[in-house]
Short mmCIF file of C-alpha atoms and ligand atoms in Angstrom, two decimals:
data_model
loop_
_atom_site.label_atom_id
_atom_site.label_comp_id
_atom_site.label_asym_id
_atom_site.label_seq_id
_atom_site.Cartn_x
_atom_site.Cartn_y
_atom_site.Cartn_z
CA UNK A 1 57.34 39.82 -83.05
CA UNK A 2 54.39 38.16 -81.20
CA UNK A 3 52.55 35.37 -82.58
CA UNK A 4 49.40 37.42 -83.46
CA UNK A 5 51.52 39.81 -85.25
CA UNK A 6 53.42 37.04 -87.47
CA UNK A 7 50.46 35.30 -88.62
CA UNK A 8 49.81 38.61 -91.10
CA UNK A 9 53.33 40.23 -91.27
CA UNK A 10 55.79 36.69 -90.24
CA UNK A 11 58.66 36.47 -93.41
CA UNK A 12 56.76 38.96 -95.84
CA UNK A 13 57.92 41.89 -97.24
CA UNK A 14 55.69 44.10 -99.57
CA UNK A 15 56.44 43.56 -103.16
CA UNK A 16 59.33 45.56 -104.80
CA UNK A 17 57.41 46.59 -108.30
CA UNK A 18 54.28 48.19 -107.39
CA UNK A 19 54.09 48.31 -103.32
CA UNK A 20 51.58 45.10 -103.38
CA UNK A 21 50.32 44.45 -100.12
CA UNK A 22 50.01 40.54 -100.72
CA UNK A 23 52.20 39.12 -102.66
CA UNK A 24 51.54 38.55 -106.06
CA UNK A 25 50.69 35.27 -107.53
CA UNK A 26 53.33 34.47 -109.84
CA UNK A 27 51.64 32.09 -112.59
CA UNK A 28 54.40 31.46 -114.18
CA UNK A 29 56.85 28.18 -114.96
CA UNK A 30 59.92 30.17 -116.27
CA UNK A 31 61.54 33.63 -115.60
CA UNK A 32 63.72 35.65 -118.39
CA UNK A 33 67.65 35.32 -118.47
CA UNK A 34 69.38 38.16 -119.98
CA UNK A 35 72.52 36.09 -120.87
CA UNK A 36 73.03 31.92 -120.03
CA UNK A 37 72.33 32.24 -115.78
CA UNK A 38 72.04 36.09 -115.97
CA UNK A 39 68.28 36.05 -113.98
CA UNK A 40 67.23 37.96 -110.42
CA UNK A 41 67.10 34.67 -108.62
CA UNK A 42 64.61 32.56 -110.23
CA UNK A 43 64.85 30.05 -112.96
CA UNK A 44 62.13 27.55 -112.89
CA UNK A 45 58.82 27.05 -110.74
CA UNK A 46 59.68 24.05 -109.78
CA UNK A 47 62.63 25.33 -107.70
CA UNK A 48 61.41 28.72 -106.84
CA UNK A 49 58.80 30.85 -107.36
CA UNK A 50 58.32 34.01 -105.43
CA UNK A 51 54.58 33.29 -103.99
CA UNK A 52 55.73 30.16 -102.96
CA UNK A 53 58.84 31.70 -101.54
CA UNK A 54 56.64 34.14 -99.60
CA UNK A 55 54.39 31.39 -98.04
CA UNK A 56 57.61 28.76 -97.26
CA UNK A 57 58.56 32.44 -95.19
CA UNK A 58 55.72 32.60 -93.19
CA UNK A 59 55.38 28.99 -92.28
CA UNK A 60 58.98 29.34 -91.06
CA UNK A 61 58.72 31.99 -89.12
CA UNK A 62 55.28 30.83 -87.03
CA UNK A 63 56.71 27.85 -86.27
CA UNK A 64 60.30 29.27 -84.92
CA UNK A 65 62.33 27.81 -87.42
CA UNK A 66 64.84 29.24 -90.14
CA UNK A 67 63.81 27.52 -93.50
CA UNK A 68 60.32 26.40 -94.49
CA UNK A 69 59.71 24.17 -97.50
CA UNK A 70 56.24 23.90 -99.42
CA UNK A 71 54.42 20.83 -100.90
CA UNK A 72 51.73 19.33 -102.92
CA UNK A 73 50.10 17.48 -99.98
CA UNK A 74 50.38 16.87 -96.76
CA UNK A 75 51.98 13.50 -98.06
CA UNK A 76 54.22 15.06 -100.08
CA UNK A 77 55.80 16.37 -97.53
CA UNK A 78 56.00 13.75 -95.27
CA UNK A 79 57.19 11.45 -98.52
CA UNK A 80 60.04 14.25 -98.56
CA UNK A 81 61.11 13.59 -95.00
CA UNK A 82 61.41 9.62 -96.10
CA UNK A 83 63.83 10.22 -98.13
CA UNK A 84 66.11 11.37 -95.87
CA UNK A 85 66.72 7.95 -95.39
CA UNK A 86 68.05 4.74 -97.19
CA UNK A 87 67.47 0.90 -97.30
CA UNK A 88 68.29 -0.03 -93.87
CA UNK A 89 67.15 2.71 -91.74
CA UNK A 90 64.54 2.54 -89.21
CA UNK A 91 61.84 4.74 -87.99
CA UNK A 92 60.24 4.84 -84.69
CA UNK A 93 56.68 6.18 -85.23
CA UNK A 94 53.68 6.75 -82.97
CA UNK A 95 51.12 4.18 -83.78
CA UNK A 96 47.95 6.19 -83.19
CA UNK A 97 48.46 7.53 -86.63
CA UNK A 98 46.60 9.33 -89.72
CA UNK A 99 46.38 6.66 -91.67
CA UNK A 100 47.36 8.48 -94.90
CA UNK A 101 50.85 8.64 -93.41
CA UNK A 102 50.63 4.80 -92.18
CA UNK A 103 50.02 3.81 -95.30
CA UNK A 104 53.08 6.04 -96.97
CA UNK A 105 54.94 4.09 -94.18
CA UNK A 106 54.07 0.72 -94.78
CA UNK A 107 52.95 0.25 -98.32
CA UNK A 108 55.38 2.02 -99.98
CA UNK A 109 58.90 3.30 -98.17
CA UNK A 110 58.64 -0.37 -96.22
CA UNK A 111 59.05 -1.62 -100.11
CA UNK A 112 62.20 0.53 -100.30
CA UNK A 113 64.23 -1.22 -97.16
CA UNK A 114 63.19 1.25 -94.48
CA UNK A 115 61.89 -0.39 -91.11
CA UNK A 116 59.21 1.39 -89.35
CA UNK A 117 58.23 0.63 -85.48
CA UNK A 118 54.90 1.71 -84.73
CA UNK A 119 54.67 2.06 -80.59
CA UNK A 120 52.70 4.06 -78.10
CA UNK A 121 54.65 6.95 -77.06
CA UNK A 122 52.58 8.75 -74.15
CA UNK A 123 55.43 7.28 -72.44
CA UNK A 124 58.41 8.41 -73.68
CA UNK A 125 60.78 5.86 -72.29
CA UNK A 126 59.35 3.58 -74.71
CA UNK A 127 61.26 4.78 -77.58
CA UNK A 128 64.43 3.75 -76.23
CA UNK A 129 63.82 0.23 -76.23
CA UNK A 130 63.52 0.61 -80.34
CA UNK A 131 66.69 2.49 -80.75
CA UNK A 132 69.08 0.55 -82.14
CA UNK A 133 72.22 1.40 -84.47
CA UNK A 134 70.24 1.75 -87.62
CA UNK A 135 67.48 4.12 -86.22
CA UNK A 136 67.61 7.38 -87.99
CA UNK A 137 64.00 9.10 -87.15
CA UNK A 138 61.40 9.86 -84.20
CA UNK A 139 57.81 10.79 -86.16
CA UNK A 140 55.23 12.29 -83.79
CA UNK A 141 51.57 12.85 -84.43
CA UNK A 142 50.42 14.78 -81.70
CA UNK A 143 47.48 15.14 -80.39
CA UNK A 144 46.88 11.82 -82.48
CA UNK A 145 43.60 11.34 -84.54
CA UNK A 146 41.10 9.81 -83.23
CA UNK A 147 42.07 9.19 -80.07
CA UNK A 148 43.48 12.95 -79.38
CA UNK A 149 46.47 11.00 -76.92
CA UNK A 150 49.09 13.78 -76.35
CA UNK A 151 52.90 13.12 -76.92
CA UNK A 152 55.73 15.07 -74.43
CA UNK A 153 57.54 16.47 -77.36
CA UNK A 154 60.28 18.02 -74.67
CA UNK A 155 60.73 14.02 -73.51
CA UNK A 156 60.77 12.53 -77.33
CA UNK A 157 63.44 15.49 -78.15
CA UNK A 158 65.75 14.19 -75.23
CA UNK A 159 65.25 10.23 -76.76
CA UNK A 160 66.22 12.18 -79.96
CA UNK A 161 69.14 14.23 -78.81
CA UNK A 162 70.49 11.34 -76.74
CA UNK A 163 70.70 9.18 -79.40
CA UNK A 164 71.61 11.56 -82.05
CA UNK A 165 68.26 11.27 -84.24
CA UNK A 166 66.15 13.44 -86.08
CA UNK A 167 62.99 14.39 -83.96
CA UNK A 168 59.91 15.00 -86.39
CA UNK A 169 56.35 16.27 -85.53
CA UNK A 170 53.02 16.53 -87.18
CA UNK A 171 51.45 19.83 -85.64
CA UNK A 172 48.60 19.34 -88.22
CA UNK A 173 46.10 18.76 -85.34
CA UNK A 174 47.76 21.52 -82.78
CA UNK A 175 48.58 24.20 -85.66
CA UNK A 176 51.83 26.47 -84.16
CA UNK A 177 48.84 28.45 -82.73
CA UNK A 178 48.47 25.73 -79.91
CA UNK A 179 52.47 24.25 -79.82
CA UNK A 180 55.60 25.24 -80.89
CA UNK A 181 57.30 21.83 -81.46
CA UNK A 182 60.59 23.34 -82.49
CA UNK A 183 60.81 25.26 -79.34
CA UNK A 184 60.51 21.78 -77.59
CA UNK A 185 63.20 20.09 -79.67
CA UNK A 186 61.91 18.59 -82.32
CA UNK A 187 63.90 18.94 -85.52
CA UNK A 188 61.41 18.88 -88.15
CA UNK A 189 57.72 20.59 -88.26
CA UNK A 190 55.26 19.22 -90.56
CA UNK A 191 51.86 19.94 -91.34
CA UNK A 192 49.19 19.38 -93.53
CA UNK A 193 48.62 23.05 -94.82
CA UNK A 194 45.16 21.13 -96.01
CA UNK A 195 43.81 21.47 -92.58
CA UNK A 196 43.97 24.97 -90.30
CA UNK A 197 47.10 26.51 -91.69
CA UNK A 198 44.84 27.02 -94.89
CA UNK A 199 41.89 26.77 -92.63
CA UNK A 200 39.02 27.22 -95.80
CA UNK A 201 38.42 23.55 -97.08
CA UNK A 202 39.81 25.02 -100.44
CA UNK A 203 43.56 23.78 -101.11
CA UNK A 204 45.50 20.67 -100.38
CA UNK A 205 48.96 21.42 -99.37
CA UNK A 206 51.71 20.24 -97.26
CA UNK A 207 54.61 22.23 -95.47
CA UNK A 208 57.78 21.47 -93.25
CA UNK A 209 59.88 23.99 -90.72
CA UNK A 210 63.34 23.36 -90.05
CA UNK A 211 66.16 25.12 -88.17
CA UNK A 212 69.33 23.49 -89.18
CA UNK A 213 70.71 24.75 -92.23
CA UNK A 214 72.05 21.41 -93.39
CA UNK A 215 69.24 19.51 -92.62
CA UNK A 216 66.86 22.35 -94.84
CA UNK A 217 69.51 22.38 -97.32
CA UNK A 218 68.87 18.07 -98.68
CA UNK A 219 65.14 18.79 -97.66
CA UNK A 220 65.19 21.79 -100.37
CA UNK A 221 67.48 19.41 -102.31
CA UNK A 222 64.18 16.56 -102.43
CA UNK A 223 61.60 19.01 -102.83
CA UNK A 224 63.30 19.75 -105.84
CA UNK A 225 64.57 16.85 -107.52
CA UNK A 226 61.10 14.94 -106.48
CA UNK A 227 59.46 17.71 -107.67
CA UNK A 228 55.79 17.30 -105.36
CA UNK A 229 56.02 21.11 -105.01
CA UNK A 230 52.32 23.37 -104.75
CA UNK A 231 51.76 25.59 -107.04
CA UNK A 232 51.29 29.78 -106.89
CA UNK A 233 47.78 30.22 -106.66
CA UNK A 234 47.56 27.63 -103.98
CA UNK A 235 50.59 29.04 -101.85
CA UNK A 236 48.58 32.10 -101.79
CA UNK A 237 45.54 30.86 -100.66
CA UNK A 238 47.23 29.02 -98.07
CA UNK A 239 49.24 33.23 -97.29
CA UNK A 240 45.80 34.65 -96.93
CA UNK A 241 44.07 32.02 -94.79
CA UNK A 242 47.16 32.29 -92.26
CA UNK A 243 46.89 35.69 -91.63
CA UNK A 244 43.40 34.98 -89.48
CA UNK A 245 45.09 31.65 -88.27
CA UNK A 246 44.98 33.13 -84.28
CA UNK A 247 41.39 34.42 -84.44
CA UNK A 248 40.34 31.63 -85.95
CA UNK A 249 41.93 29.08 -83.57
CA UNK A 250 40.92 31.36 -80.64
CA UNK A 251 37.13 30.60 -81.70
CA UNK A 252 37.85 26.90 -82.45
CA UNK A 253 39.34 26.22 -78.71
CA UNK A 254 36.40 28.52 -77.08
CA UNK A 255 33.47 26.22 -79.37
CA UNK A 256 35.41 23.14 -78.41
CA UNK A 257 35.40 23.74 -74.81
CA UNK A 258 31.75 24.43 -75.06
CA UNK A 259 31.06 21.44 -76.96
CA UNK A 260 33.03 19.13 -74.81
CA UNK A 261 31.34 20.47 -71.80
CA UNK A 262 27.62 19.82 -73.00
CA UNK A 263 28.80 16.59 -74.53
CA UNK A 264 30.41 15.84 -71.19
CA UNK A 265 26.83 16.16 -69.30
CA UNK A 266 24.73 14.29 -72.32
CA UNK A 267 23.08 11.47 -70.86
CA UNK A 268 23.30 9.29 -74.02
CA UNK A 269 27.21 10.45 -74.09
CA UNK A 270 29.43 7.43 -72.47
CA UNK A 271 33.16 9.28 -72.99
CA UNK A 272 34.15 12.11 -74.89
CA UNK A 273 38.04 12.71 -75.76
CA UNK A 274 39.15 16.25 -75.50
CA UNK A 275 42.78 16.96 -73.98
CA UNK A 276 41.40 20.39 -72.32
CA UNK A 277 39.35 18.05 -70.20
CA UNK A 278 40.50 16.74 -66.75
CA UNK A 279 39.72 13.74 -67.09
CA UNK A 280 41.76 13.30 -70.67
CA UNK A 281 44.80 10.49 -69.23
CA UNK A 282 47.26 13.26 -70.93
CA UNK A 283 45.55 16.48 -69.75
CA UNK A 284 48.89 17.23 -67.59
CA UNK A 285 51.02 17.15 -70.61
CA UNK A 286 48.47 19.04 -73.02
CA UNK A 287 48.48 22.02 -70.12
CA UNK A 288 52.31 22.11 -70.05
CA UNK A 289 52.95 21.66 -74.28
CA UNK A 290 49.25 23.49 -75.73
CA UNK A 291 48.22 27.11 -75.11
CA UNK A 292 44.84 25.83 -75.49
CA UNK A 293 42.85 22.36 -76.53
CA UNK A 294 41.93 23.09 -79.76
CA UNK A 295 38.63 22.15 -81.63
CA UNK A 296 38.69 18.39 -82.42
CA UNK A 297 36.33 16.03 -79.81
CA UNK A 298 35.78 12.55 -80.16
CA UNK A 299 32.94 10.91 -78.39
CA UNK A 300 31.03 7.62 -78.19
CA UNK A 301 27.83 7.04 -77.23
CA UNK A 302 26.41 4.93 -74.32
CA UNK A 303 26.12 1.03 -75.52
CA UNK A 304 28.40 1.83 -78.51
CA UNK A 305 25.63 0.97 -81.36
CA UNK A 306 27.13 1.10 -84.65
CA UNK A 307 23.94 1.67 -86.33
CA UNK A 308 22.81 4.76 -83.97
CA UNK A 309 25.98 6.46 -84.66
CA UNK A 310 25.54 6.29 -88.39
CA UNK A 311 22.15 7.74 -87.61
CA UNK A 312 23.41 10.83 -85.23
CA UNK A 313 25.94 11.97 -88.16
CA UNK A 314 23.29 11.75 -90.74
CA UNK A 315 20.93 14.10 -89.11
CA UNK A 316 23.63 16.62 -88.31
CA UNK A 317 22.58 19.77 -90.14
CA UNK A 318 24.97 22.05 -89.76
CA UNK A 319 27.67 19.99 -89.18
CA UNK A 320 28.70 18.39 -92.50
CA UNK A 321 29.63 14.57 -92.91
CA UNK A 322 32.84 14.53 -94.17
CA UNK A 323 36.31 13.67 -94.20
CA UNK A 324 38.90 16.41 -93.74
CA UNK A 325 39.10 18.72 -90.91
CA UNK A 326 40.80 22.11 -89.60
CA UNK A 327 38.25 24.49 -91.97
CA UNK A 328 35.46 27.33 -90.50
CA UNK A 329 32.76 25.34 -90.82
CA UNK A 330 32.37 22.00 -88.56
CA UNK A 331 32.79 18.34 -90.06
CA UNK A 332 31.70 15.41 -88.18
CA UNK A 333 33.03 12.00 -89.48
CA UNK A 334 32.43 8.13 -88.05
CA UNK A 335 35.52 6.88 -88.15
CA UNK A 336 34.83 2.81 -88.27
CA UNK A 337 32.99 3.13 -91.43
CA UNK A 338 35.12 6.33 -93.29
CA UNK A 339 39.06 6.95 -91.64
CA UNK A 340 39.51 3.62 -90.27
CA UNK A 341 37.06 1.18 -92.36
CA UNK A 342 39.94 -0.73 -93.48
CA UNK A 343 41.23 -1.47 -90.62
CA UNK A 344 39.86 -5.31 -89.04
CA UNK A 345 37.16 -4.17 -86.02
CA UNK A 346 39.33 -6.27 -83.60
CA UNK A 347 42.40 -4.36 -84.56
CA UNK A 348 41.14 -0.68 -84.45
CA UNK A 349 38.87 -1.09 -81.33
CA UNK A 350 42.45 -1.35 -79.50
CA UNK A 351 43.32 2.01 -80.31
CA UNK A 352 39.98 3.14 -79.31
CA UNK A 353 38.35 3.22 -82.79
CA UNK A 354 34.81 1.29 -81.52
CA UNK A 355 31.56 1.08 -83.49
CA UNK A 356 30.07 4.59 -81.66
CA UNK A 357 33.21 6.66 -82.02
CA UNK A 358 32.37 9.95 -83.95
CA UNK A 359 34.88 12.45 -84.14
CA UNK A 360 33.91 16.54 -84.75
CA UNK A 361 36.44 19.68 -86.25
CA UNK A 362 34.38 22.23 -84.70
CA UNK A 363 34.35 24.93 -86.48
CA UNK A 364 33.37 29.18 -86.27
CA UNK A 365 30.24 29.41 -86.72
CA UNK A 366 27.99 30.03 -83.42
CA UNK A 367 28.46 27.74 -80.69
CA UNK A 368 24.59 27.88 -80.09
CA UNK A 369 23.86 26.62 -83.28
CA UNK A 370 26.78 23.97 -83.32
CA UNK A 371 24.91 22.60 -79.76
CA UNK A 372 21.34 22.81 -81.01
CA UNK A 373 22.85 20.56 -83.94
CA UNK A 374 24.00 18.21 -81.67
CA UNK A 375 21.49 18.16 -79.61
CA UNK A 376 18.46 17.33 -82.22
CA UNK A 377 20.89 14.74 -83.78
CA UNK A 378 21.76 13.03 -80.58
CA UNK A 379 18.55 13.30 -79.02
C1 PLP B 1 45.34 15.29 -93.46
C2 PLP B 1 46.52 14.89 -92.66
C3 PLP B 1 47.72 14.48 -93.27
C4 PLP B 1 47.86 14.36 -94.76
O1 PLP B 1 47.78 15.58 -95.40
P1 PLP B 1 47.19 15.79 -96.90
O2 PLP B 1 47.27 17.26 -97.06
O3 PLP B 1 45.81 15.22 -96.89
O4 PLP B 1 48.11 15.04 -97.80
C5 PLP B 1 48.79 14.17 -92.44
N1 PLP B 1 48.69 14.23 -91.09
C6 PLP B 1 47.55 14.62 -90.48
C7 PLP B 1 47.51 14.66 -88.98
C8 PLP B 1 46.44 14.95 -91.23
O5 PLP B 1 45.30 15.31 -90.61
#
């Protein structure tokens, strides 16, 4: 089955009582017995329920693995992977991070003995130098946010393989519309369902792909003794908004192009970061890994002013100032004072994070409108 076709049919089946075309949404905790373990295969919500089944289905099957697993939260399903490990471990993470996940990193599984290396991995020969005998796990962001630096997944699965470590990407940014990570190696997919899986700024939701069978099985085995599990009316939100997932991205990459482009030419406009650009240091690697480039720009303007950024994303009309990212409708955010406000100026403007930076999810609307946005609020 082709990707357009699994987006709407990937995993499902239609359901067995009344010929349902979507599944069902199961709002329920608890499921009959007819003697002590005599049920058809559910027991408790918490460790199955069938519209959550459906959607863990479909997530497997667009991103080419055999077992998906549904969460709470993006973080919830990253906290998941974590415990994987014990005290002792270490991790060897990109540094140009979400900072959600940095700080589930640092402020609370550093507390519980795990070691994590944060390093820049456009290079992939980097990781090696952090392997050691106590490393357990690779975690890729990729493209990264702000910054949108791409990762070779196919070069971080060899580290991985080599050394016998788990290889774990966050497609959140690249949605398996874009990259298939587990076609390049990687181990473990993991999104935040938040963003474009669910695509509608309506649910917060996490989800992980897997191949190997053991590896799904103690993954299954957290999600259900941590419990951070999403609940039925959520998973199907999340069922419906994936079957448009490929027309939506389609219009995403074709509105980001555009945008980059015109930003590309403005003469207030000192850099804008877009992979799908040839002058993006990983373009190369984006062409090879990404069917496309996807609908989140960053740009900064010419003399970086702090103060005239904060000015351009107030007068955006039909972009709307906020955090989040991934839905139809297009989000601008200033990352020094929202995302990255706690980090120390010094400290973030060496990723890239300066005063001017603004960062855009363009989203569906017309691509007309988006640029006349821009273009009053940028002047
Ligand atoms: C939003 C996001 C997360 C966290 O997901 P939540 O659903 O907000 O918990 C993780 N990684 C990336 C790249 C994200 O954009």
């Amino acid at each position: 089955m082709k990707f357009n076709t699994k987006t709407i049919h990937g995993g499902q089946e239609h359901d067995k009582a009344y010929g349902a075309v979507m599944p069902p949404i199961y709002q329920t905790s608890t499921y009959a017995q007819s003697t002590p373990g005599g049920h058809k295969g559910f027991e408790y919500s918490r460790t199955h329920n069938p519209t959550r089944n459906a959607l863990e289905k479909a997530f497997a099957s667009l991103e080419n693995g055999n077992y998906g697993l549904a969460f709470g939260s993006g973080l919830a399903a990253i906290d998941a992977v974590i415990k994987l490990l014990k005290p002792g471990d270490e991790v060897i993470s990109t540094n140009d991070l979400y900072g959600g996940t940095y700080r589930l990193f640092t402020s609370i599984f550093e507390n519980f003995g795990i070691k994590f290396h944060f390093i820049g991995m456009e290079n992939a020969s980097n990781i090696e130098g952090y392997v050691n005998e106590n490393t357990k796990l690779i975690w890729v962001e990729t493209p990264t946010n702000p910054m949108m630096n791409i990762i070779d997944i196919e070069a971080c699965a060899e580290v991985a393989k080599k050394h016998d470590l788990i290889l774990a990407v966050d497609n959140t940014f690249a949605t398996p519309y874009l990259q298939q990570p587990m076609d390049l190696g990687a181990d473990i997919v993991m999104h935040s369902a938040t963003k474009y899986l669910g695509g509608h700024s309506d649910v917060v939701m996490g989800a992980l792909v897997v191949k190997d069978k053991a590896l799904a099985d103690k993954l299954y085995f957290i999600q259900n003794a941590s419990g951070a599990v999403c609940g039925p009316q959520d998973s199907f939100l999340v069922l419906r908004g994936l079957k448009t997932l490929h027309v939506r991205m389609q219009r995403h990459c074709e509105n980001g192009k555009a945008i980059a482009e015109y930003l590309s030419k403005h003469p207030k406009i000192e850099r804008v970061y877009w992979p799908g650009l040839e002058n993006h240091p990983n373009h190369e690697i984006a062409k090879r890994q990404m069917k496309d480039f996807g609908g989140m720009i960053s740009f900064v303007t010419k003399g970086d002013n702090f103060e005239e950024a904060i000015k351009i994303v107030e007068k955006l009309k039909v972009f709307t100032l906020a955090e989040s990212l991934g839905g139809v409708e297009s989000l601008a955010g200033h990352p020094a004072s929202m995302t990255h406000a706690s980090i120390p100026k010094e400290e973030r403007e060496k990723s890239g994070v300066v005063d001017s930076l603004i960062r855009l999810s363009v989203g569906i609307e017309d691509v007309d409108d988006l640029i006349a946005d821009l273009e009053q609020a940028i002047g």
